Amino acid sequence: MTRPLGVRHVVAVSLGLPLAAGVFALPHGVENLGGPATPVAYVAGTLATCTIAVAYAVYLSSPLAERDGLVYAAVSRTWGSRRLGFLVAWPAVGAYVAVLAALVASLGKSLSTLLPLSPTPAALAVLTALVAVHALGPAAAGRLQLAVVGPLVALLLGMTLAGLLAVVPGNFSPLLPTPPLRERPLFSLGAATVATLFGFVGFDAGAAVSTATRDPRRTVPRAVLVAVLSAGAVATAAAFVALGVIPWTRLVFAAAPFAAAAASGLGVETAVLLGPGTLLATAAAALATVWLPARTVSGFAEVVPGADRSTRPGLPDPALALTGLLAGAVVVLDAVGTALYLSITGIFVGYGGVAASAAVLPFVRPGLYRRCRFRVPASGLAVVGVAGAVTAAVVVARTLALDPAASLGLTRLAPALAAVDEAVLVRDPLSTVLPALLLWELLGVAVLAVAADYRAERGAERPPLGAAYEE
């Protein structure tokens, strides 16, 4: 198998969604919880996300890195159940298809202002281009990802340096200016930390490219961890710059605080940075997102025969074609807002599943654990895994307590929501988010049943679960 991608490509893919256009609005939605101490919350959020990333890194350093669909592979092999692995990984398919639809709808809306196209055909044109790039193969998609993320990172670094020159130290004094912050600092910073976790959605895109990466068991774990730490560093620096340039009490009036602070340092209008930056960031996020549902579906091949079928370069394989068709249907039906109900919970269910599996891995599957190159001591992995599962559970619980507009507004996808009717998102999460997750899982059960009947009719046999890692 040709493996054209290296560590740079994996880092670029992992950074696609965490550095989406919402990065320019940092620390929007968090500063009202943490006050001038908000950068501390971003540091804590980065460390919390690292517990999930470490769980991914452990599995990615095992022979499972040679398979598509890490969530399915990790959960099914650890707990000895293909059905469980499928039902834990399945929500991410719908979640990332919804995210992809939102991103192409946003890009389509921008494109329609330049070309004689309405937003929906423009969005479909963007989606077709994305699928075409990925159909050319991992090398083409990886090179383009690097070509987009590289300038984006350079822009963000330049903005950070310019903003640092304009920071006013007095803006951080007092660090806890309000009675609630002074009286309950840990509670306030804890709430702010939870809000920062939403911004790391999509870091697992790097894991999705493991089968296309050279020496994946060595390269991909490091790249995913580097990407999470880098995304956290950017978010922390952006929050520090925004709060250092714009007084905390006035930050709420800035539509894009980080961009406004950097523009102040450079002496230019905010739009000069925000226009090209938003386009680059949204394109990078859309390119990275395509990998996630497509490779997850491909990983279901032992449950759904044919899901991993390959095609000649230039022709979408079944998993990629299904991803494009589902995202296109969401756009055409104007159902982006409704589809996004599933996004955050669907993604963090998978994160929690991998973290919980890693916690018990040394004890229930010692053979697989011994074959991990990145082998955290058993007791330490149990602690990290439990912490990661709790982190994911906290985000899911918070998502079920906030309306979809509020929870999605904490992600880096917030600017893409401009293409969605706000009334669709300002709804009770218990009548939108929870039913969306349950209905999607019921659809997954139906897929399992149909696939089982198909295998029975064809007499298809599956290798033992341990065959994926036993020597």
Tab-separated table of C-alpha atoms in Angstrom, residues 152-413:
chain	number	residue	atom	x	y	z
A	152	LEU	CA	-3.120	29.926	7.975
A	153	VAL	CA	-0.688	29.079	10.766
A	154	ALA	CA	1.717	31.752	9.512
A	155	LEU	CA	-1.119	34.289	9.566
A	156	LEU	CA	-2.120	33.315	13.104
A	157	LEU	CA	1.475	33.540	14.318
A	158	GLY	CA	1.879	36.959	12.718
A	159	MET	CA	-1.361	38.146	14.287
A	160	THR	CA	-0.238	36.871	17.680
A	161	LEU	CA	3.121	38.646	17.516
A	162	ALA	CA	1.498	41.883	16.366
A	163	GLY	CA	-1.089	41.664	19.093
A	164	LEU	CA	1.507	40.999	21.788
A	165	LEU	CA	3.147	44.320	20.963
A	166	ALA	CA	-0.132	46.081	21.753
A	167	VAL	CA	-0.936	44.243	24.999
A	168	VAL	CA	-1.661	46.480	27.994
A	169	PRO	CA	-0.652	44.626	31.194
A	170	GLY	CA	-3.176	46.641	33.197
A	171	ASN	CA	-5.998	44.837	31.401
A	172	PHE	CA	-5.227	41.758	33.516
A	173	SER	CA	-5.555	43.618	36.813
A	174	PRO	CA	-7.519	42.637	38.739
A	175	LEU	CA	-7.372	39.080	37.422
A	176	LEU	CA	-10.696	38.232	39.082
A	177	PRO	CA	-12.690	41.471	38.823
A	178	THR	CA	-16.222	40.352	39.734
A	179	PRO	CA	-17.619	38.967	43.027
A	180	PRO	CA	-18.493	35.552	41.505
A	181	LEU	CA	-14.949	35.188	40.168
A	182	ARG	CA	-13.390	36.194	43.476
A	183	GLU	CA	-15.709	34.150	45.668
A	184	ARG	CA	-15.714	30.966	43.555
A	185	PRO	CA	-12.595	31.143	41.377
A	186	LEU	CA	-12.235	27.384	40.862
A	187	PHE	CA	-15.889	26.975	39.910
A	188	SER	CA	-15.726	29.913	37.500
A	189	LEU	CA	-12.506	28.770	35.860
A	190	GLY	CA	-13.873	25.223	35.759
A	191	ALA	CA	-16.918	26.407	33.816
A	192	ALA	CA	-14.642	28.362	31.486
A	193	THR	CA	-12.435	25.294	31.009
A	194	VAL	CA	-15.435	23.190	29.983
A	195	ALA	CA	-16.343	25.848	27.423
A	196	THR	CA	-12.847	25.657	25.898
A	197	LEU	CA	-13.176	21.898	25.284
A	198	PHE	CA	-15.658	22.447	22.463
A	199	GLY	CA	-12.927	24.132	20.443
A	200	PHE	CA	-10.939	20.906	20.056
A	201	VAL	CA	-13.624	19.162	18.004
A	202	GLY	CA	-12.035	17.396	15.050
A	203	PHE	CA	-8.480	16.912	16.322
A	204	ASP	CA	-8.983	13.208	15.542
A	205	ALA	CA	-8.824	13.904	11.795
A	206	GLY	CA	-5.139	13.062	12.062
A	207	ALA	CA	-6.053	9.588	13.268
A	208	ALA	CA	-8.249	9.139	10.197
A	209	VAL	CA	-5.252	9.345	7.859
A	210	SER	CA	-3.167	6.700	9.627
A	211	THR	CA	-3.497	4.119	6.837
A	212	ALA	CA	-2.134	6.647	4.343
A	213	THR	CA	0.830	7.676	6.519
A	214	ARG	CA	4.369	6.378	6.463
A	215	ASP	CA	5.255	4.372	9.583
A	216	PRO	CA	1.887	5.261	11.160
A	217	ARG	CA	2.545	3.616	14.523
A	218	ARG	CA	5.401	6.039	15.096
A	219	THR	CA	4.294	9.095	13.122
A	220	VAL	CA	0.575	9.502	13.784
A	221	PRO	CA	0.544	9.334	17.626
A	222	ARG	CA	3.174	12.067	17.823
A	223	ALA	CA	1.475	14.184	15.184
A	224	VAL	CA	-1.933	14.030	16.914
A	225	LEU	CA	-0.422	15.038	20.261
A	226	VAL	CA	1.577	17.848	18.646
A	227	ALA	CA	-1.573	19.081	16.918
A	228	VAL	CA	-3.607	19.177	20.140
A	229	LEU	CA	-0.850	21.027	21.979
A	230	SER	CA	-0.406	23.424	19.057
A	231	ALA	CA	-4.135	24.135	18.833
A	232	GLY	CA	-4.196	24.750	22.574
A	233	ALA	CA	-1.205	27.074	22.352
A	234	VAL	CA	-2.845	29.095	19.561
A	235	ALA	CA	-6.102	29.377	21.510
A	236	THR	CA	-4.303	30.396	24.705
A	237	ALA	CA	-2.200	32.998	22.892
A	238	ALA	CA	-5.241	34.344	21.046
A	239	ALA	CA	-7.174	34.716	24.309
A	240	PHE	CA	-4.198	36.427	25.967
A	241	VAL	CA	-3.789	38.867	23.080
A	242	ALA	CA	-7.506	39.661	22.884
A	243	LEU	CA	-7.800	40.289	26.624
A	244	GLY	CA	-4.511	42.181	26.720
A	245	VAL	CA	-5.480	44.594	23.950
A	246	ILE	CA	-9.224	44.955	24.535
A	247	PRO	CA	-10.355	45.527	28.133
A	248	TRP	CA	-12.427	42.633	29.429
A	249	THR	CA	-15.480	44.805	29.977
A	250	ARG	CA	-15.470	45.809	26.281
A	251	LEU	CA	-14.597	42.423	24.808
A	252	VAL	CA	-18.242	41.428	24.506
A	253	PHE	CA	-18.772	44.197	21.944
A	254	ALA	CA	-16.099	42.825	19.576
A	255	ALA	CA	-17.430	40.430	16.930
A	256	ALA	CA	-13.973	38.888	16.425
A	257	PRO	CA	-11.831	39.828	19.462
A	258	PHE	CA	-8.578	38.140	18.429
A	259	ALA	CA	-8.729	39.575	14.898
A	260	ALA	CA	-9.617	43.017	16.262
A	261	ALA	CA	-6.721	42.925	18.744
A	262	ALA	CA	-4.226	41.840	16.079
A	263	ALA	CA	-5.530	44.483	13.672
A	264	SER	CA	-5.001	47.082	16.371
A	265	GLY	CA	-1.388	45.984	16.744
A	266	LEU	CA	-0.838	46.113	12.979
A	267	GLY	CA	-2.710	49.367	12.510
A	268	VAL	CA	-5.092	47.936	9.906
A	269	GLU	CA	-8.829	47.320	9.671
A	270	THR	CA	-10.084	44.041	11.161
A	271	ALA	CA	-11.554	43.023	7.794
A	272	VAL	CA	-8.064	42.960	6.271
A	273	LEU	CA	-7.227	39.973	8.485
A	274	LEU	CA	-10.681	38.477	8.870
A	275	GLY	CA	-11.533	38.136	5.166
A	276	PRO	CA	-8.644	35.992	3.906
A	277	GLY	CA	-8.223	34.330	7.298
A	278	THR	CA	-11.804	33.101	7.424
A	279	LEU	CA	-11.577	31.744	3.878
A	280	LEU	CA	-8.322	29.890	4.585
A	281	ALA	CA	-9.559	28.502	7.887
A	282	THR	CA	-12.898	27.313	6.523
A	283	ALA	CA	-11.264	25.675	3.509
A	284	ALA	CA	-8.739	23.907	5.768
A	285	ALA	CA	-11.515	22.675	8.044
A	286	ALA	CA	-13.604	21.386	5.128
A	287	LEU	CA	-10.640	19.541	3.595
A	288	ALA	CA	-9.834	17.866	6.911
A	289	THR	CA	-13.436	16.984	7.704
A	290	VAL	CA	-13.889	14.829	4.594
A	291	TRP	CA	-11.416	12.281	5.992
A	292	LEU	CA	-13.425	11.635	9.149
A	293	PRO	CA	-16.751	10.167	7.980
A	294	ALA	CA	-15.191	8.532	4.906
A	295	ARG	CA	-12.490	6.655	6.827
A	296	THR	CA	-14.902	5.762	9.624
A	297	VAL	CA	-17.285	4.164	7.129
A	298	SER	CA	-14.387	2.362	5.474
A	299	GLY	CA	-13.458	0.930	8.858
A	300	PHE	CA	-16.884	-0.700	9.129
A	301	ALA	CA	-15.999	-3.143	6.329
A	302	GLU	CA	-16.024	-6.245	8.513
A	303	VAL	CA	-19.536	-5.317	9.647
A	304	VAL	CA	-20.773	-3.781	6.387
A	305	PRO	CA	-19.160	-5.759	3.524
A	306	GLY	CA	-17.734	-3.644	0.743
A	307	ALA	CA	-17.391	-0.448	2.777
A	308	ASP	CA	-13.623	-0.480	2.232
A	309	ARG	CA	-13.724	-1.201	-1.484
A	310	SER	CA	-11.080	0.749	-3.368
A	311	THR	CA	-11.333	2.388	-6.787
A	312	ARG	CA	-8.898	3.780	-9.296
A	313	PRO	CA	-7.465	7.265	-8.631
A	314	GLY	CA	-9.904	9.991	-9.571
A	315	LEU	CA	-12.984	7.906	-8.816
A	316	PRO	CA	-14.503	8.200	-5.307
A	317	ASP	CA	-14.544	4.929	-3.373
A	318	PRO	CA	-17.879	3.880	-1.792
A	319	ALA	CA	-17.083	5.461	1.609
A	320	LEU	CA	-16.056	8.786	0.056
A	321	ALA	CA	-19.038	8.757	-2.316
A	322	LEU	CA	-21.418	8.099	0.595
A	323	THR	CA	-19.866	10.998	2.526
A	324	GLY	CA	-20.352	13.351	-0.397
A	325	LEU	CA	-23.908	12.178	-1.092
A	326	LEU	CA	-25.000	12.541	2.545
A	327	ALA	CA	-23.465	16.007	2.907
A	328	GLY	CA	-24.961	17.047	-0.417
A	329	ALA	CA	-28.403	15.824	0.619
A	330	VAL	CA	-28.189	17.835	3.839
A	331	VAL	CA	-27.334	20.976	1.865
A	332	VAL	CA	-30.001	20.463	-0.818
A	333	LEU	CA	-32.708	19.764	1.776
A	334	ASP	CA	-31.667	22.875	3.714
A	335	ALA	CA	-31.250	20.644	6.760
A	336	VAL	CA	-27.813	21.822	7.921
A	337	GLY	CA	-29.130	23.201	11.210
A	338	THR	CA	-31.108	20.057	11.977
A	339	ALA	CA	-28.157	17.807	11.087
A	340	LEU	CA	-25.905	19.785	13.428
A	341	TYR	CA	-27.986	18.646	16.405
A	342	LEU	CA	-25.952	15.451	16.256
A	343	SER	CA	-22.543	17.040	15.771
A	344	ILE	CA	-21.062	17.600	19.219
A	345	THR	CA	-22.617	14.630	21.033
A	346	GLY	CA	-21.833	12.306	18.134
A	347	ILE	CA	-18.180	13.299	18.160
A	348	PHE	CA	-17.673	13.183	21.917
A	349	VAL	CA	-19.395	9.814	22.257
A	350	GLY	CA	-16.547	8.483	20.126
A	351	TYR	CA	-13.949	10.355	22.165
A	352	GLY	CA	-15.373	8.936	25.375
A	353	GLY	CA	-15.466	5.432	23.912
A	354	VAL	CA	-11.772	5.500	22.983
A	355	ALA	CA	-10.756	6.985	26.349
A	356	ALA	CA	-12.797	4.457	28.343
A	357	SER	CA	-11.367	1.628	26.248
A	358	ALA	CA	-7.819	2.827	26.853
A	359	ALA	CA	-8.453	2.872	30.608
A	360	VAL	CA	-9.097	-0.887	30.691
A	361	LEU	CA	-6.867	-1.921	27.778
A	362	PRO	CA	-3.911	-3.246	29.837
A	363	PHE	CA	-6.225	-5.342	31.978
A	364	VAL	CA	-8.681	-6.812	29.469
A	365	ARG	CA	-6.485	-6.984	26.343
A	366	PRO	CA	-2.888	-7.317	27.561
A	367	GLY	CA	-1.835	-8.768	24.199
A	368	LEU	CA	-2.893	-5.632	22.343
A	369	TYR	CA	-1.451	-3.422	25.082
A	370	ARG	CA	1.954	-5.077	24.774
A	371	ARG	CA	2.040	-4.295	21.062
A	372	CYS	CA	1.543	-0.567	21.617
A	373	ARG	CA	4.738	1.354	20.955
A	374	PHE	CA	3.469	4.298	23.001
A	375	ARG	CA	2.835	2.274	26.132
A	376	VAL	CA	1.839	4.344	29.132
A	377	PRO	CA	2.180	2.353	32.413
A	378	ALA	CA	-1.031	0.447	33.122
A	379	SER	CA	-1.989	2.448	36.201
A	380	GLY	CA	-1.185	5.733	34.497
A	381	LEU	CA	-3.185	4.786	31.396
A	382	ALA	CA	-6.145	3.871	33.593
A	383	VAL	CA	-6.049	7.329	35.199
A	384	VAL	CA	-5.625	9.109	31.869
A	385	GLY	CA	-8.350	7.035	30.234
A	386	VAL	CA	-10.841	7.685	33.012
A	387	ALA	CA	-9.997	11.400	32.905
A	388	GLY	CA	-10.550	11.416	29.144
A	389	ALA	CA	-13.875	9.602	29.456
A	390	VAL	CA	-14.999	12.064	32.136
A	391	THR	CA	-13.904	14.979	29.952
A	392	ALA	CA	-15.983	13.668	27.049
A	393	ALA	CA	-18.949	12.980	29.338
A	394	VAL	CA	-18.817	16.520	30.722
A	395	VAL	CA	-18.970	17.963	27.208
A	396	VAL	CA	-21.906	15.712	26.292
A	397	ALA	CA	-23.713	16.716	29.484
A	398	ARG	CA	-23.062	20.380	28.806
A	399	THR	CA	-24.315	19.991	25.246
A	400	LEU	CA	-27.546	18.518	26.596
A	401	ALA	CA	-27.933	21.534	28.887
A	402	LEU	CA	-27.349	24.271	26.279
A	403	ASP	CA	-29.356	25.025	23.180
A	404	PRO	CA	-27.552	23.946	19.983
A	405	ALA	CA	-26.765	27.547	19.027
A	406	ALA	CA	-24.907	28.098	22.308
A	407	SER	CA	-22.947	24.832	22.261
A	408	LEU	CA	-22.014	25.123	18.573
A	409	GLY	CA	-21.033	28.739	19.213
A	410	LEU	CA	-18.256	27.466	21.484
A	411	THR	CA	-16.691	25.449	18.673
A	412	ARG	CA	-14.473	26.864	15.931
A	413	LEU	CA	-17.421	26.340	13.560
